[in-house]
């Protein structure tokens, strides 16, 4: 058998060529709003000498979010994970709670951290969202709630999940970490179920460095959550509840408010990049983009491709190696699914049998870089590399298998 290499492959970085990008292109490079405005706010915070504990900017941040999403209450927190934990505790979930396995591990950990068992539901392969039919099959006498995840900013099937929750007397909340400003044509994430949780981590469309928020229309629940995120203090020297420290700092709120002011630009830029990806990958065999329904409010913060190895002739993981060598640090969110991560893998070694779509999608998914630091021209360059990798899939695979290369496992790609 001949191992002759097409000359066009020699300049791929994975074979020693110069990388397509001099700088690493990350998924989730933070979007920055108006620096001057941010620095003004930070100076004002320093002048006020009020740095945290429900300060001026945190209150403004909370009001802004509640108004934007149409919720009665917003409680800002130090991050999305703590927000999930507090919401779960305030809702008094226990026993078993049904969540998708195809999500960031934070969703499952927020339960397990409180010794509540996450029971993993499968997804709709078209949208990657929790499948209500799968939820129905998992309900047991120990089930107390459902946590839907608005993955990639798409609202999950809230109607079907609400009907199931009502019929079975279950609590329903949503992990809306990806979905700030997203929703259907008539309603944004933030008002479904008993509570919804946002993340404002640096990698999100709107960021507050680290940060999160719980939104709800339930007055009693909101009051409880407020107490819980501040050690249960009712006033000085007066604790009325077991609580934790989930408070957001003033600097975070300043960043969040500044970020919200540029949110429209961030979405528009992401949309441009997304359209460019769609155009440039349209005829690449075996590489398909997740389509955002045009009648939804989407933020295009995540560009999700799926690689079908039979058609692309190169596996998702070898393609990832080719991309990483070019300094395109694509990711495999949310491979391999929570059910295959510890401790869940040890608890439920056979969970995969009930999660065929999660298994299939997580083996194919590839998240591509976008955001403010990527231009549509950069997107074209990324797609050019993908196209070449697919055009020469078999040959590249054979060479990489011989060399045993694996780049994307490097420590966090920094
Ligand atoms: N629920 C869902 C569905 C979630 O997706 C998340 C978080 C949560 C709950 C929990 O919310 P938080 O507690 O995080 O608020 C990232 C984010 O850290 C995480 O927030 C996010 N989801 C997840 C999808 O992605 P990692 O493990 O991929 O790595 P990270 O954050 O170290 O970096 C991601 C990339 O961004 C890197 O390639 C480098 C780049 N980056 C990152 C930071 C922090 C930068 O360029 N600059 C930066 O400042 O989790």
Coordinates of C-alpha atoms and ligand atoms in Angstrom, one line a residue:
X1 CA 0.0 0.0 0.0
X2 CA 1.3 3.4 -0.9
X3 CA 1.8 6.1 1.8
X4 CA 2.5 8.9 -0.6
X5 CA 1.2 12.2 0.8
X6 CA -0.5 14.8 -1.3
X7 CA 1.7 17.9 -1.3
X8 CA -1.2 20.0 -0.1
X9 CA -1.1 18.3 3.3
X10 CA 2.5 19.2 4.1
X11 CA 1.6 22.7 5.2
X12 CA -1.1 21.6 7.7
X13 CA 0.3 22.5 11.1
X14 CA -0.4 19.0 12.4
X15 CA 2.3 17.8 10.0
X16 CA 4.8 20.7 10.8
X17 CA 3.3 23.6 8.8
X18 CA 2.7 27.1 10.1
X19 CA -0.5 27.3 12.1
X20 CA -3.4 29.1 10.4
X21 CA -3.6 31.4 13.5
X22 CA -0.6 32.9 15.3
X23 CA -2.8 33.2 18.5
X24 CA -4.9 30.5 20.0
X25 CA -8.6 30.9 19.1
X26 CA -10.7 29.8 22.0
X27 CA -14.3 28.8 22.3
X28 CA -15.7 31.2 24.9
X29 CA -13.2 34.0 24.6
X30 CA -14.8 36.7 26.7
X31 CA -16.8 39.5 25.0
X32 CA -15.8 42.9 26.4
X33 CA -18.2 45.9 26.5
X34 CA -17.2 49.6 26.7
X35 CA -14.0 49.7 28.8
X36 CA -14.4 53.4 29.7
X37 CA -17.9 52.7 31.0
X38 CA -16.6 49.8 33.0
X39 CA -13.7 51.7 34.5
X40 CA -16.1 54.6 35.4
X41 CA -18.2 52.1 37.3
X42 CA -15.3 50.6 39.0
X43 CA -14.0 54.0 40.1
X44 CA -17.4 54.8 41.5
X45 CA -17.5 51.5 43.4
X46 CA -14.1 52.4 44.9
X47 CA -15.3 55.9 45.8
X48 CA -18.4 54.5 47.5
X49 CA -16.3 51.9 49.4
X50 CA -19.1 49.4 49.1
X51 CA -17.6 46.4 47.4
X52 CA -20.1 43.6 48.0
X53 CA -23.1 42.5 50.1
X54 CA -26.0 43.7 48.0
X55 CA -24.4 47.0 46.9
X56 CA -25.7 49.7 44.5
X57 CA -24.5 47.9 41.3
X58 CA -25.7 44.5 42.3
X59 CA -29.2 45.9 42.9
X60 CA -29.1 47.7 39.5
X61 CA -27.9 44.4 37.9
X62 CA -30.8 42.5 39.5
X63 CA -33.4 45.1 38.5
X64 CA -32.1 45.2 34.9
X65 CA -32.2 41.4 34.5
X66 CA -35.7 41.1 36.1
X67 CA -37.0 43.8 33.7
X68 CA -35.3 42.3 30.6
X69 CA -36.6 38.8 31.1
X70 CA -40.0 39.8 32.6
X71 CA -39.5 38.1 35.9
X72 CA -40.7 39.5 39.2
X73 CA -37.5 38.7 41.2
X74 CA -33.9 38.3 40.3
X75 CA -31.2 37.4 42.9
X76 CA -27.7 37.7 41.6
X77 CA -25.1 35.2 42.8
X78 CA -21.3 34.7 42.7
X79 CA -21.7 32.1 39.9
X80 CA -24.1 29.9 38.1
X81 CA -23.3 26.7 40.0
X82 CA -24.0 28.2 43.4
X83 CA -27.2 29.7 41.9
X84 CA -28.3 26.2 40.9
X85 CA -27.4 24.8 44.3
X86 CA -29.4 27.5 46.1
X87 CA -32.4 27.2 43.8
X88 CA -32.5 23.4 44.2
X89 CA -32.3 23.7 48.0
X90 CA -34.8 26.5 48.2
X91 CA -37.2 24.3 46.2
X92 CA -36.6 21.5 48.7
X93 CA -35.8 19.0 46.0
X94 CA -34.6 15.7 47.4
X95 CA -34.4 12.0 46.4
X96 CA -34.1 11.8 42.7
X97 CA -34.2 14.7 40.2
X98 CA -34.3 14.2 36.4
X99 CA -31.8 16.1 34.4
X100 CA -30.3 15.7 30.9
X101 CA -26.9 13.9 30.8
X102 CA -25.9 16.1 27.8
X103 CA -25.1 19.3 29.8
X104 CA -22.2 20.9 31.6
X105 CA -21.4 18.8 34.6
X106 CA -22.5 21.7 36.9
X107 CA -26.2 20.8 36.4
X108 CA -25.6 17.3 37.9
X109 CA -23.1 18.4 40.5
X110 CA -25.5 21.0 41.9
X111 CA -27.7 18.0 42.9
X112 CA -25.1 15.5 43.9
X113 CA -23.4 18.1 46.1
X114 CA -26.6 18.0 48.2
X115 CA -26.8 14.2 48.1
X116 CA -29.7 14.4 45.6
X117 CA -29.5 11.8 42.9
X118 CA -29.4 13.1 39.3
X119 CA -31.3 10.7 37.1
X120 CA -30.1 11.2 33.5
X121 CA -32.6 11.7 30.7
X122 CA -31.9 11.5 27.0
X123 CA -32.0 14.3 24.4
X124 CA -33.7 15.1 21.1
X125 CA -30.9 14.6 18.6
X126 CA -32.0 17.5 16.4
X127 CA -31.8 20.2 19.1
X128 CA -29.7 18.4 21.8
X129 CA -32.4 19.4 24.3
X130 CA -33.9 17.1 27.0
X131 CA -36.5 14.7 25.6
X132 CA -39.8 14.8 27.6
X133 CA -40.6 11.2 26.6
X134 CA -37.3 10.1 28.2
X135 CA -38.2 12.1 31.3
X136 CA -41.5 10.3 31.6
X137 CA -39.9 7.0 31.6
X138 CA -37.6 7.9 34.5
X139 CA -40.2 9.0 37.0
X140 CA -40.2 6.9 40.2
X141 CA -41.8 7.3 43.6
X142 CA -38.5 9.0 44.7
X143 CA -38.6 11.7 42.0
X144 CA -39.2 15.2 43.3
X145 CA -38.3 17.4 40.4
X146 CA -37.1 18.0 36.9
X147 CA -34.3 20.4 35.8
X148 CA -34.6 21.3 32.1
X149 CA -31.5 22.8 30.4
X150 CA -31.9 25.5 27.7
X151 CA -28.8 24.1 26.0
X152 CA -27.0 26.4 23.5
X153 CA -29.6 29.1 24.4
X154 CA -32.6 27.2 22.9
X155 CA -35.6 26.9 25.1
X156 CA -36.3 23.3 25.9
X157 CA -39.8 21.9 25.6
X158 CA -41.2 23.8 28.5
X159 CA -44.8 23.0 27.7
X160 CA -44.3 19.3 27.7
X161 CA -42.1 19.4 30.8
X162 CA -44.6 21.6 32.7
X163 CA -47.4 19.1 31.8
X164 CA -45.3 16.2 33.1
X165 CA -44.4 18.1 36.3
X166 CA -48.0 19.1 37.0
X167 CA -49.4 15.6 36.3
X168 CA -46.8 14.0 38.7
X169 CA -46.6 16.7 41.3
X170 CA -43.0 17.5 40.6
X171 CA -41.1 20.7 40.9
X172 CA -39.7 22.2 37.7
X173 CA -36.8 24.5 37.3
X174 CA -34.5 25.4 34.4
X175 CA -30.8 25.7 34.0
X176 CA -30.7 28.7 31.7
X177 CA -27.0 29.2 32.0
X178 CA -26.7 29.6 28.2
X179 CA -30.0 31.3 27.6
X180 CA -29.8 34.9 28.9
X181 CA -31.9 36.9 26.4
X182 CA -33.0 33.8 24.6
X183 CA -36.4 32.3 24.2
X184 CA -39.4 31.8 22.0
X185 CA -40.8 34.6 19.8
X186 CA -43.1 35.7 22.7
X187 CA -41.3 34.8 25.9
X188 CA -37.7 34.9 27.1
X189 CA -36.1 32.3 29.4
X190 CA -36.5 33.5 33.0
X191 CA -40.2 33.0 33.7
X192 CA -40.7 29.3 33.2
X193 CA -41.1 26.7 35.9
X194 CA -40.6 27.6 39.6
X195 CA -37.2 29.2 39.0
X196 CA -34.6 29.6 36.3
X197 CA -30.8 30.0 36.7
X198 CA -28.5 32.1 34.5
X199 CA -24.7 32.0 34.4
X200 CA -22.7 35.2 33.7
X201 CA -19.3 33.4 33.6
X202 CA -16.6 35.0 31.5
X203 CA -17.3 32.7 28.6
X204 CA -21.0 33.5 28.4
X205 CA -22.6 36.1 26.0
X206 CA -23.1 38.5 28.8
X207 CA -20.5 38.2 31.5
X208 CA -19.8 39.5 35.0
X209 CA -16.4 37.8 35.2
X210 CA -17.9 35.1 37.4
X211 CA -21.6 35.4 38.2
X212 CA -25.1 34.0 38.1
X213 CA -28.7 34.8 38.9
X214 CA -31.9 33.1 40.0
X215 CA -35.1 34.5 38.6
X216 CA -38.5 33.6 39.8
X217 CA -42.1 35.0 40.0
X218 CA -42.6 33.3 43.4
X219 CA -42.4 35.9 46.2
X220 CA -41.9 33.4 49.0
X221 CA -39.2 31.5 47.1
X222 CA -37.4 34.7 46.2
X223 CA -37.3 35.7 49.9
X224 CA -35.9 32.3 50.9
X225 CA -33.3 32.5 48.1
X226 CA -32.2 35.9 49.2
X227 CA -31.7 34.7 52.8
X228 CA -29.9 31.5 51.6
X229 CA -27.3 33.4 49.5
X230 CA -26.4 35.5 52.5
X231 CA -25.9 33.0 55.3
X232 CA -29.6 33.2 56.3
X233 CA -29.2 36.7 57.8
X234 CA -32.4 38.5 58.5
X235 CA -30.5 41.4 59.9
X236 CA -27.4 42.0 62.0
X237 CA -26.9 39.3 64.5
X238 CA -30.1 37.6 63.4
X239 CA -30.0 34.3 61.5
X240 CA -33.3 32.8 60.4
X241 CA -32.2 30.2 58.0
X242 CA -29.3 27.9 57.1
X243 CA -27.5 29.6 54.2
X244 CA -24.3 30.0 52.3
X245 CA -22.2 32.8 50.8
X246 CA -23.5 33.1 47.2
X247 CA -23.2 36.9 46.9
X248 CA -22.1 38.7 43.8
X249 CA -19.5 41.4 44.1
X250 CA -19.9 45.0 43.0
X251 CA -17.1 44.6 40.4
X252 CA -18.9 41.7 38.9
X253 CA -22.2 43.6 38.7
X254 CA -20.3 46.5 37.1
X255 CA -18.9 44.2 34.5
X256 CA -22.4 42.6 34.0
X257 CA -24.1 45.9 33.5
X258 CA -21.5 47.0 31.1
X259 CA -21.7 43.7 29.2
X260 CA -25.5 44.0 29.0
X261 CA -25.2 47.4 27.3
X262 CA -23.3 45.8 24.4
X263 CA -25.4 42.6 24.3
X264 CA -27.1 43.6 21.0
X265 CA -23.7 44.0 19.3
X266 CA -22.4 40.7 20.7
X267 CA -25.5 38.8 19.4
X268 CA -25.3 40.6 16.0
X269 CA -21.6 39.7 15.7
X270 CA -22.2 36.1 16.7
X271 CA -25.0 35.9 14.1
X272 CA -22.6 37.1 11.4
X273 CA -20.1 34.5 12.3
X274 CA -22.7 31.8 12.5
X275 CA -24.0 32.7 9.0
X276 CA -20.5 32.6 7.7
X277 CA -19.9 29.1 9.3
X278 CA -23.1 28.0 7.7
X279 CA -22.1 29.2 4.2
X280 CA -18.6 28.0 4.4
X281 CA -19.5 24.5 5.7
X282 CA -22.6 24.0 3.6
X283 CA -20.9 21.5 1.2
X284 CA -18.4 19.9 3.5
X285 CA -19.5 16.2 3.7
X286 CA -20.2 14.9 7.1
X287 CA -20.0 18.2 9.0
X288 CA -23.4 19.7 9.9
X289 CA -24.2 22.7 12.0
X290 CA -26.9 22.8 14.6
X291 CA -29.6 25.1 13.2
X292 CA -31.2 27.7 15.4
X293 CA -34.9 28.0 14.6
X294 CA -35.4 31.4 13.0
X295 CA -38.5 32.1 15.1
X296 CA -36.6 31.7 18.4
X297 CA -34.5 34.4 20.1
X298 CA -31.0 32.9 19.9
X299 CA -27.7 34.4 20.9
X300 CA -25.5 32.3 18.7
X301 CA -22.9 32.1 21.5
X302 CA -22.2 28.5 20.6
X303 CA -21.5 27.2 17.1
X304 CA -22.2 23.5 17.3
X305 CA -21.1 21.2 14.5
X306 CA -21.6 17.4 14.3
X307 CA -19.1 15.2 12.6
X308 CA -20.4 12.1 10.9
X309 CA -17.2 10.1 10.4
X310 CA -18.7 7.8 7.7
X311 CA -19.2 10.8 5.5
X312 CA -16.4 13.1 6.6
X313 CA -13.8 10.2 6.4
X314 CA -12.1 11.7 9.5
X315 CA -13.3 11.2 13.0
X316 CA -14.3 14.1 15.2
X317 CA -11.3 13.5 17.4
X318 CA -8.7 13.5 14.6
X319 CA -10.3 16.6 13.2
X320 CA -9.9 18.2 16.6
X321 CA -6.2 17.4 16.5
X322 CA -5.9 19.0 13.1
X323 CA -7.7 22.1 14.3
X324 CA -5.7 22.4 17.6
X325 CA -2.5 22.3 15.7
X326 CA -3.7 25.3 13.7
X327 CA -4.4 27.1 17.1
X328 CA -8.2 26.6 16.6
X329 CA -9.1 25.3 20.0
X330 CA -12.5 23.8 19.2
X331 CA -14.1 21.9 22.1
X332 CA -16.2 18.7 22.6
X333 CA -18.9 20.2 24.9
X334 CA -20.5 18.1 26.4
X335 CA -18.6 14.9 25.7
X336 CA -18.8 12.3 27.1
X337 CA -22.1 13.2 28.9
X338 CA -22.4 13.5 32.7
X339 CA -23.3 9.8 33.0
X340 CA -19.8 8.9 31.9
X341 CA -18.1 11.3 34.3
X342 CA -17.3 10.5 38.0
X343 CA -19.0 9.9 40.3
X344 CA -22.0 9.2 38.1
X345 CA -20.2 6.6 36.0
X346 CA -19.5 4.6 39.1
X347 CA -23.1 4.9 40.3
X348 CA -24.8 4.1 37.0
X349 CA -22.3 2.1 34.9
X350 CA -25.1 1.1 32.5
X351 CA -26.8 4.4 32.1
X352 CA -25.6 4.7 28.5
X353 CA -28.0 2.0 27.5
X354 CA -30.9 4.4 28.2
X355 CA -29.2 7.3 26.6
X356 CA -28.6 6.4 23.0
X357 CA -28.9 9.9 21.6
X358 CA -26.7 11.4 24.2
X359 CA -24.1 8.7 23.4
X360 CA -24.3 9.4 19.7
X361 CA -24.3 13.2 19.8
X362 CA -21.5 13.5 22.4
X363 CA -19.3 11.3 20.2
X364 CA -19.9 13.7 17.2
X365 CA -20.1 17.1 18.7
X366 CA -17.6 19.8 17.9
X367 CA -18.0 23.4 19.2
X368 CA -16.3 26.0 17.1
X369 CA -14.9 29.4 18.2
X370 CA -16.9 32.6 17.7
X371 CA -17.4 35.8 19.6
X372 CA -16.0 39.3 19.4
X373 CA -12.4 38.2 18.8
X374 CA -13.3 36.2 15.7
X375 CA -14.2 37.9 12.4
X376 CA -16.1 36.3 9.5
X377 CA -12.7 36.1 7.7
X378 CA -11.3 34.1 10.7
X379 CA -14.4 31.9 10.4
X380 CA -13.5 31.3 6.7
X381 CA -10.0 30.3 7.7
X382 CA -11.4 27.8 10.3
X383 CA -13.7 26.4 7.7
X384 CA -10.9 26.2 5.2
X385 CA -9.0 23.9 7.6
X386 CA -12.0 21.8 8.2
X387 CA -12.7 21.4 4.5
X388 CA -9.1 20.3 3.8
X389 CA -9.2 17.9 6.7
X390 CA -12.4 16.3 5.3
X391 CA -11.1 16.4 1.7
X392 CA -8.1 14.3 2.8
X393 CA -9.7 12.6 5.8
X394 CA -8.5 9.0 5.1
X395 CA -4.9 10.1 4.5
X396 CA -4.7 12.4 7.5
X397 CA -6.2 9.7 9.7
X398 CA -3.7 7.2 8.5
X399 CA -0.7 9.5 9.2
X400 CA -2.0 10.6 12.6
X401 CA -2.7 7.1 13.6
X402 CA 0.9 6.1 12.7
X403 CA 2.2 9.1 14.7
X404 CA -0.2 8.6 17.6
X405 CA -0.8 12.3 17.8
X406 CA -3.3 13.7 20.3
X407 CA -3.2 17.4 21.0
X408 CA -6.5 18.3 22.5
X409 CA -5.9 16.6 25.8
X410 CA -3.3 19.3 26.7
X411 CA -3.8 21.0 30.0
X412 CA -6.8 23.3 29.3
X413 CA -5.2 24.6 26.1
X414 CA -3.6 27.6 27.7
Ligands
LIG1 N1 -25.0 25.0 33.6 C1 -24.5 25.0 32.3 C2 -25.4 24.4 31.2 C3 -23.3 25.5 32.0 O1 -22.8 25.5 30.8 C4 -22.5 26.1 33.0 C5 -21.2 26.6 32.8 C6 -23.1 26.1 34.4 C7 -24.3 25.5 34.6 C8 -22.3 26.7 35.5 O2 -22.2 28.1 35.5 P1 -20.9 28.8 36.2 O3 -20.8 28.3 37.6 O4 -19.7 28.5 35.4 O5 -21.3 30.2 36.2 C9 -16.6 26.7 30.6 C10 -17.1 27.7 31.6 O6 -16.2 27.8 32.7 C11 -18.5 27.3 32.2 O7 -19.0 28.5 32.8 C12 -19.4 26.9 31.1 N2 -20.7 26.5 31.6 C13 -18.8 25.8 30.3 C14 -19.8 25.4 29.1 O8 -17.6 26.3 29.7 P2 -14.6 25.0 30.6 O9 -14.3 23.9 31.5 O10 -14.7 24.7 29.2 O11 -13.4 26.0 30.6 P3 -12.9 27.4 30.9 O12 -14.0 28.2 31.5 O13 -11.7 27.3 31.7 O14 -12.5 28.0 29.5 C15 -13.2 27.9 28.3 C16 -12.4 28.6 27.2 O15 -12.5 30.0 27.3 C17 -11.0 28.3 27.3 O16 -10.6 27.7 26.1 C18 -10.3 29.6 27.5 C19 -11.3 30.6 27.3 N3 -11.2 31.7 28.3 C20 -11.7 31.4 29.5 C21 -11.7 32.3 30.5 C22 -12.2 32.0 31.9 C23 -10.7 32.9 28.0 O17 -10.2 33.1 26.9 N4 -10.7 33.9 29.0 C24 -11.2 33.6 30.2 O18 -11.2 34.6 31.1 O19 -16.0 25.7 31.2

